[in-house]
Structures are given as structure tokens and as C-alpha cells.
XYZ file of C-alpha atoms in Angstrom:
420
model
C 2.083 12.700 21.512
C -0.756 12.793 23.996
C -3.204 12.082 20.864
C -0.658 9.057 19.556
C -2.319 6.211 21.329
C -5.943 7.351 20.699
C -5.002 7.994 16.565
C -3.651 4.535 16.867
C -6.690 3.090 18.173
C -8.921 4.813 15.914
C -6.847 3.741 13.068
C -7.634 0.138 14.228
C -4.106 -0.942 14.862
C -4.227 -1.664 18.555
C -5.408 -4.964 19.709
C -3.549 -5.654 23.347
C -1.266 -3.691 25.407
C 0.215 -3.699 28.741
C -0.700 -1.304 31.217
C -2.303 1.270 29.252
C -1.894 4.375 31.776
C 2.132 3.247 31.975
C 2.301 3.443 28.298
C 0.284 6.975 27.928
C 2.486 8.197 30.525
C 5.571 7.204 28.831
C 4.873 8.050 25.033
C 3.729 11.352 26.586
C 6.672 12.202 28.667
C 9.358 12.488 25.678
C 10.765 10.275 23.131
C 10.328 5.969 23.635
C 13.066 4.113 22.371
C 10.935 1.188 20.789
C 11.250 -1.956 18.607
C 9.808 -4.660 16.377
C 11.035 -7.544 15.333
C 11.188 -9.257 11.387
C 12.652 -13.028 11.082
C 13.732 -13.774 8.020
C 11.738 -16.913 7.272
C 10.893 -16.160 3.856
C 12.823 -13.853 1.307
C 10.395 -10.896 1.700
C 8.300 -9.221 3.808
C 4.573 -9.333 3.166
C 1.391 -7.521 3.797
C 1.071 -8.313 7.554
C 4.864 -7.168 8.178
C 3.367 -4.124 6.676
C 0.875 -3.379 9.226
C 3.914 -3.372 11.791
C 6.141 -0.903 9.940
C 3.360 1.042 9.553
C 2.968 1.547 13.334
C 6.425 2.016 13.312
C 5.980 4.904 11.462
C 3.347 6.370 13.168
C 5.665 6.204 16.367
C 8.665 7.558 14.600
C 6.796 10.417 13.159
C 5.672 11.086 16.634
C 9.185 11.719 17.590
C 9.784 8.132 19.048
C 13.134 6.142 18.374
C 12.736 3.143 16.043
C 14.552 -0.024 16.199
C 14.292 -2.399 13.446
C 15.125 -5.709 14.810
C 15.898 -8.219 11.306
C 16.198 -11.825 13.329
C 19.376 -13.192 11.627
C 19.642 -15.463 14.940
C 15.553 -16.572 15.645
C 15.460 -16.914 11.845
C 17.393 -19.987 12.107
C 14.864 -21.005 14.649
C 11.685 -19.784 13.701
C 8.811 -19.384 15.729
C 6.136 -21.994 16.139
C 3.044 -22.058 13.645
C -0.079 -23.880 13.907
C 0.425 -25.536 10.490
C 3.128 -27.589 11.697
C 7.002 -27.591 12.310
C 9.214 -25.103 10.059
C 11.784 -26.257 7.707
C 15.185 -25.314 9.117
C 16.841 -23.246 6.294
C 20.950 -22.954 6.047
C 22.794 -20.117 7.691
C 23.613 -18.688 4.238
C 19.916 -18.560 3.293
C 18.971 -17.166 6.329
C 21.730 -14.590 6.080
C 20.783 -13.871 2.415
C 16.838 -13.466 3.712
C 17.462 -11.023 6.166
C 19.711 -8.812 3.840
C 16.664 -8.551 1.699
C 14.351 -7.879 4.830
C 16.927 -4.976 6.028
C 17.184 -3.442 2.428
C 13.224 -3.365 2.218
C 13.004 -1.825 5.958
C 15.334 0.695 5.039
C 13.065 1.850 1.673
C 9.917 1.685 4.249
C 11.160 3.588 7.677
C 12.992 6.933 7.806
C 16.982 5.970 8.496
C 17.716 10.100 8.058
C 16.956 13.059 9.403
C 16.776 14.087 13.134
C 15.324 11.292 14.487
C 16.666 7.858 12.325
C 15.669 4.707 12.641
C 18.557 2.221 13.669
C 18.854 -1.164 12.147
C 19.745 -3.823 14.627
C 20.030 -8.140 13.994
C 19.673 -10.324 16.974
C 22.390 -12.766 15.641
C 25.092 -10.280 17.308
C 24.110 -11.285 20.679
C 21.978 -14.791 19.746
C 25.285 -16.024 17.866
C 27.694 -15.830 20.792
C 25.426 -17.239 23.338
C 26.429 -20.369 24.677
C 24.292 -23.407 25.980
C 25.476 -22.732 29.365
C 24.348 -18.995 29.506
C 20.833 -19.908 27.875
C 20.069 -22.447 30.332
C 21.990 -20.981 33.332
C 21.256 -16.922 33.002
C 18.265 -16.998 30.984
C 16.363 -20.459 31.288
C 16.364 -19.987 35.175
C 13.496 -16.952 34.807
C 11.182 -18.868 32.900
C 8.370 -21.114 34.258
C 7.472 -24.104 32.495
C 3.668 -23.548 33.292
C 3.481 -20.157 31.470
C 5.482 -21.447 28.558
C 3.430 -24.561 27.897
C 0.045 -22.466 28.393
C 0.716 -20.064 25.843
C -1.914 -20.522 23.102
C 0.166 -21.706 20.121
C 2.458 -24.006 22.557
C -0.723 -25.683 23.718
C -2.185 -26.547 20.321
C 0.772 -27.638 18.786
C 1.281 -29.785 21.967
C -2.313 -31.512 21.693
C -1.251 -31.753 17.608
C -0.492 -35.337 16.237
C 3.137 -33.272 15.203
C 3.671 -32.232 18.862
C 6.256 -29.290 18.813
C 10.151 -29.699 18.822
C 12.582 -27.989 21.579
C 13.928 -25.956 18.873
C 10.548 -24.110 18.312
C 9.408 -24.384 22.063
C 12.743 -22.441 22.510
C 12.153 -19.518 20.583
C 10.049 -17.675 23.155
C 13.278 -17.396 25.346
C 15.134 -16.234 22.680
C 12.553 -13.322 21.575
C 12.625 -12.306 25.611
C 16.447 -12.259 25.467
C 16.027 -9.631 22.474
C 14.044 -7.381 24.500
C 16.378 -7.479 27.459
C 19.435 -7.017 24.958
C 17.560 -3.844 23.399
C 16.610 -2.696 26.900
C 20.068 -3.045 28.186
C 22.056 -1.418 24.858
C 19.513 1.344 23.666
C 17.252 1.873 26.762
C 14.116 0.018 24.833
C 10.805 0.196 26.548
C 8.589 -0.575 24.221
C 8.097 -3.523 21.965
C 5.338 -3.976 19.248
C 4.349 -6.845 17.240
C 1.213 -8.686 15.786
C -1.452 -10.214 18.085
C -0.289 -13.971 17.467
C 3.079 -12.570 19.153
C 1.254 -11.358 22.339
C 2.586 -14.098 24.478
C 6.553 -13.923 23.610
C 5.843 -9.934 24.019
C 4.949 -10.435 27.295
C 7.747 -13.086 28.123
C 10.425 -10.251 27.282
C 8.409 -7.549 29.291
C 8.345 -10.080 32.217
C 12.136 -11.025 31.800
C 13.206 -7.425 32.080
C 11.295 -6.925 35.296
C 12.641 -10.022 36.748
C 16.160 -9.099 35.854
C 16.354 -5.707 35.595
C 13.599 -4.571 38.364
C 12.288 -2.262 35.222
C 8.541 -1.996 34.037
C 8.522 -1.812 29.929
C 5.625 -1.998 27.665
C 4.188 -4.125 25.000
C 1.785 -3.239 22.681
C 0.034 -5.749 19.632
C -1.955 -4.862 16.319
C -4.805 -7.211 15.558
C -4.507 -9.648 12.995
C -6.258 -7.941 10.038
C -9.494 -9.926 8.541
C -11.832 -9.152 5.840
C -15.290 -7.832 6.790
C -16.828 -11.138 6.059
C -14.606 -12.561 8.757
C -12.515 -13.911 6.598
C -8.117 -13.992 6.368
C -7.144 -11.214 4.601
C -4.100 -11.036 2.149
C -4.051 -14.086 0.120
C -3.928 -14.444 -3.503
C -4.206 -17.569 -6.223
C -0.301 -16.687 -6.104
C 0.082 -16.926 -2.159
C 0.962 -14.251 0.236
C 0.950 -10.155 -0.706
C 4.468 -10.103 -0.869
C 6.380 -6.696 -0.862
C 9.231 -7.324 -2.869
C 8.681 -6.865 -6.583
C 10.315 -9.894 -8.090
C 7.888 -11.823 -5.928
C 4.816 -9.744 -6.801
C 5.088 -7.179 -9.491
C 4.254 -3.379 -8.287
C 1.142 -4.230 -11.079
C -0.201 -7.207 -9.299
C 0.423 -5.441 -5.911
C -1.493 -2.207 -7.234
C -4.558 -4.598 -8.758
C -4.545 -6.451 -5.288
C -5.615 -3.016 -3.336
C -7.761 -1.839 -5.848
C -10.042 -4.832 -5.719
C -10.676 -4.164 -1.936
C -14.323 -4.315 -1.442
C -16.667 -0.866 -0.234
C -17.370 -2.948 2.968
C -13.233 -3.243 3.712
C -11.634 0.064 2.219
C -12.513 2.885 4.774
C -10.945 0.248 7.539
C -8.072 -0.836 5.167
C -7.288 3.190 4.379
C -7.249 3.796 7.882
C -5.099 0.744 9.076
C -2.382 0.930 5.726
C -2.408 4.777 4.859
C -1.159 7.697 6.450
C -4.157 9.841 5.140
C -5.682 12.301 7.755
C -9.142 11.633 9.333
C -10.285 14.465 7.224
C -9.119 12.845 3.854
C -10.854 9.450 5.024
C -14.010 10.988 6.002
C -14.186 12.448 2.583
C -13.702 8.989 0.735
C -16.325 6.962 3.253
C -18.784 9.686 1.806
C -18.034 9.012 -1.737
C -18.126 5.566 -1.283
C -21.942 5.989 0.183
C -22.848 8.223 -2.418
C -20.813 7.230 -6.022
C -19.477 3.561 -5.095
C -19.169 3.077 -8.908
C -16.260 5.539 -9.157
C -14.356 3.349 -6.744
C -12.611 6.514 -5.309
C -11.730 5.337 -2.207
C -10.025 1.909 -3.826
C -8.129 3.861 -6.091
C -6.673 6.252 -3.590
C -5.974 3.164 -1.311
C -4.025 1.119 -3.833
C -1.980 4.281 -4.861
C -0.950 5.295 -1.433
C -0.028 1.743 -0.350
C 1.824 1.202 -4.008
C 3.597 4.542 -4.045
C 4.581 4.022 -0.423
C 6.043 0.337 -0.513
C 7.360 0.215 -4.348
C 7.782 4.390 -5.138
C 6.233 7.168 -7.367
C 7.490 5.420 -10.593
C 5.969 2.218 -9.892
C 2.922 3.908 -8.879
C 2.690 5.610 -12.219
C 3.481 2.421 -14.423
C 0.988 0.398 -12.778
C -1.694 3.214 -13.000
C -0.802 3.357 -17.002
C -1.113 -0.381 -17.248
C -4.573 -0.476 -15.567
C -6.052 2.206 -17.608
C -4.404 0.651 -20.858
C -5.817 -2.523 -19.983
C -9.292 -1.540 -18.495
C -10.052 2.032 -19.702
C -8.875 1.994 -23.490
C -5.537 3.717 -22.966
C -2.445 3.558 -24.863
C -1.125 0.042 -24.917
C 1.830 0.926 -27.130
C 3.076 3.421 -24.191
C 4.191 0.625 -22.036
C 7.485 -1.190 -21.368
C 7.526 -4.743 -22.719
C 8.303 -5.409 -18.956
C 5.377 -3.464 -17.426
C 2.987 -4.695 -20.179
C 4.443 -8.192 -19.219
C 3.507 -8.031 -15.684
C -0.024 -6.704 -16.398
C -0.862 -9.642 -18.545
C 0.976 -12.453 -16.920
C -2.154 -13.795 -15.268
C -4.534 -13.361 -18.289
C -5.511 -16.437 -20.380
C -2.995 -17.160 -23.068
C -2.903 -17.993 -26.740
C -0.101 -17.858 -29.200
C 0.293 -16.495 -32.857
C 2.352 -16.232 -36.089
C 2.926 -12.968 -37.880
C 1.658 -13.418 -41.467
C 0.031 -16.763 -40.366
C -2.667 -16.470 -37.580
C -6.226 -15.002 -37.959
C -8.623 -13.628 -35.974
C -10.659 -16.520 -35.758
C -7.797 -18.890 -34.756
C -6.546 -16.208 -32.309
C -9.746 -15.955 -30.464
C -9.761 -19.819 -30.458
C -6.261 -20.165 -29.272
C -6.665 -17.661 -26.722
C -10.108 -19.399 -25.485
C -12.226 -16.408 -25.655
C -14.096 -18.665 -28.177
C -14.564 -22.539 -27.721
C -14.986 -22.821 -31.628
C -14.200 -21.095 -35.034
C -18.135 -20.479 -35.644
C -18.402 -18.815 -32.606
C -15.604 -16.956 -32.898
C -16.031 -15.592 -36.370
C -20.105 -14.363 -35.087
C -18.351 -12.383 -32.229
C -15.687 -10.734 -34.455
C -18.340 -10.111 -37.216
C -20.727 -8.699 -34.858
C -17.854 -6.274 -33.693
C -17.187 -8.230 -30.489
C -13.839 -8.493 -30.433
C -11.021 -5.341 -29.957
C -7.783 -6.316 -30.736
C -5.275 -4.130 -28.873
C -7.983 -1.960 -28.118
C -9.092 -1.458 -31.359
C -11.970 -2.828 -33.068
C -11.627 -5.377 -36.029
C -14.797 -7.144 -37.646
C -13.024 -9.391 -40.499
C -12.573 -13.017 -38.848
C -10.312 -13.537 -41.740
C -7.788 -10.563 -40.813
C -4.387 -12.218 -40.740
C -2.234 -10.837 -37.733
C 1.088 -8.697 -38.405
C 4.217 -8.034 -37.167
C 3.131 -4.302 -37.124
C 0.187 -5.479 -34.811
C 2.680 -6.908 -31.688
C 2.660 -4.565 -28.810
C 6.190 -4.128 -26.796
C 7.491 -7.607 -25.819
C 5.619 -9.501 -28.919
C 2.300 -9.852 -27.249
C -1.189 -8.738 -28.729
C -4.377 -8.123 -26.419
C -7.610 -9.153 -27.070
C -10.873 -8.429 -25.481
C -13.826 -9.585 -26.060
C -16.820 -7.365 -24.595
C -15.644 -5.170 -22.187
C -14.165 -7.554 -19.290
C -13.021 -10.567 -20.952
C -9.220 -10.173 -21.972
C -6.652 -12.655 -23.363
C -3.111 -12.390 -24.368
C -1.502 -13.868 -27.627
C 2.590 -14.851 -27.506
C 4.616 -15.058 -30.468
C 5.072 -18.492 -31.714
């Protein structure tokens, strides 16, 4: 345990913390019960939550006891956002999202063995909290000046929209979570993202005022790319962990596209590879960056962790089939459909559509004359096979699983044909 905090620092997983000596002594003295909260303000966890889950796994693997809190109560409120007031969801929607987050966390943390994680829901205590109890038993411990000075609160108060009392009260409820978990399970460490620092400190201070005990908090940095831009957005939005919102193939591709400037740092943050393994991959980035060995390992490790070995194998097979001339017919219709989902799309009719028409329909060429020239110069592949005949008529036998046909112009320009 003595090397745990140093390991987390080396991996870039620590931003701020309460008293370092107190925290170090606690972690070195024996198992610590800690928690991290996940609010169901969306139907799935995303890549930002994954950072918190990975910190929890590091702590759990070091022998500490994990509490995964799903905020069935705080999810009905929502913490203040810089972008403006949240739209409050119905209790049924929040309950459904909470179930989804719980199922994801059960796959990502270890709930078996000698040191199983425990799932908790703050609706169990917030749901029965009366307005009088909130004001009298909790509110008296919070100073308005401190609450108003929190960064996100101050920014929202200065905005045109302002801040509702609903979202303003969120910090009281999150602090109450820490107090309840301290009382129920002896929890003495809360972890979270650096944007939650003020809320985490609020819980720590509440325990000190109510119970007279010193507890700790620890935050991770907000992950950015080497150029300083925000990490984790795609054209489709967030990097969701739910395969229904982002397919394992698309998830794998996201990590595979990591730049050389970012890949080693992301291997430290998002995988459990040892220092030696990461240092070897760092050397490969320097000596043979064109092989993209580090990116392939990053994509494989994160995809296997989130979606499992079978989904990883399918994503790798689809990647090889699309981009390395692999066997497209070996893919299932669902995996192939996920792989070609974002490609330019045209249409074909068995026994009627020629290759010339197919190239124009798919957008690979703008006109028939250009399409004919490309095909006759052997510049078109159909399902990874060359075909130099511009008048070839596509047949039923050309269809891949799901009835699609893959066209490739040159090496990197892909399009898909869907059957009419």
C-alpha cells in the first residue's frame, strides 16, 4: 500500500487532495473504506466516469474497500453545470438510468472474492429526508459565503440564467452522502473529478463538524489532449460505455485514433499495464510510430475492460476486414453494420446496379465518366477484391452479411451500398 499514491501520481490520476500525510498514513495503516458517486443524469456512464472507476480499481486492488454510490437521490436534482440549468427528469426515468449505471459498475468493479465492492444508492437516505431535517440538522453546518464562493456556483450566479435553489442545494446533499457513508460503513475517503473538489471538501468539513473526525478527499484531473483541447468528444457526442449508445467497434476506433502525443499518457490513465510494459510501448512510439503499437494496445485494453474479450475480438476483426483487407464475410451482420455505420452510403439493386452507378451513388465519384476511369484503372475494390469492369452488374452473391457491399477507392476512401 505504501506505493499506491505514488503509483496514482505517476499515472496522472491525482489532481488535488486533502492533507497528504493524513491520507498516506491512513492508506498505509490498513484497509480504508472509500467511495465515489455516480449520478444518473444520463442513461450511461462515459469516458470521464471511467477515470473514476479506474481509480477505484487501483484502490480496491491495493486492498481498500470500495463503495460505488449510484445517486438515485442526487440524480433527481443534478449538480450545477457551467452550460446552464439541467432539465429535471421524472422519478421513473432517473430510476431506470440508475439501474443502467449500476449494471455497468457491476461489470467494471470486482463484487466477488475476498474484497468485494459494495453498491449503495443515496435515495435510501435522501428519499426519507424531510425539509425540516435538511434545514435544521444539516443546513446549520453550511456557511453561505463558502457555498457562494464555489467556482461553478459563482460562475452560474454571474450568468444571465442564474442558478436555481434546486441546483444550489446539491452541494448539501452530496456532503450528506459522505456523512451517511461514514456513519454506516466507516467510509473515510471520497474520490471524484477535480470539478467536484468543492463538493468533496464540503462533505469532509461536514463530518468534521458533526462527528469531530478527520477524513480525506482525492480528485483526479480533467483529462485533456496534449494540445490543451477537451478529450473525449466525437461527432456523435460523448464516449459512452453503453454498447447501445456507442458500439464496441466505434469505441475501439476512438481509442485507436489517439495521437502519438497522447497515447502514453492515456495508457497510464486508462489501463492497468505495468510501468515496464508502458515504457516498452513508449520506446516503440519513438522508434516505429508508423506501427501504432501503443494505440493498438490502448484500444485493446480499454475495449476489453469495458466491453469484454468477445467484443474486442469482433472489433479487431472488423478493423482488419475494413482497413487491412481481411475477410469481410467472416463478420456477423451486426458487427459489420456497426463497422460501416458512419461510412458514406449509396444504394444498389441486385441484377440492375453497375459498378459505375454504384460509385456515383455512394459519392466515391461525382460523375459516371470519372467513375469509369477509376474502375478501368483498377482503382476500385468491391468487398476487398479488385474489379476493373465498369459495366459489371452487382449480383446477390456480392452481398455481405446484412445485404451490404463495401466499396474502396484507393486505400482509404470507403463507402457502403445498402440494398434497395
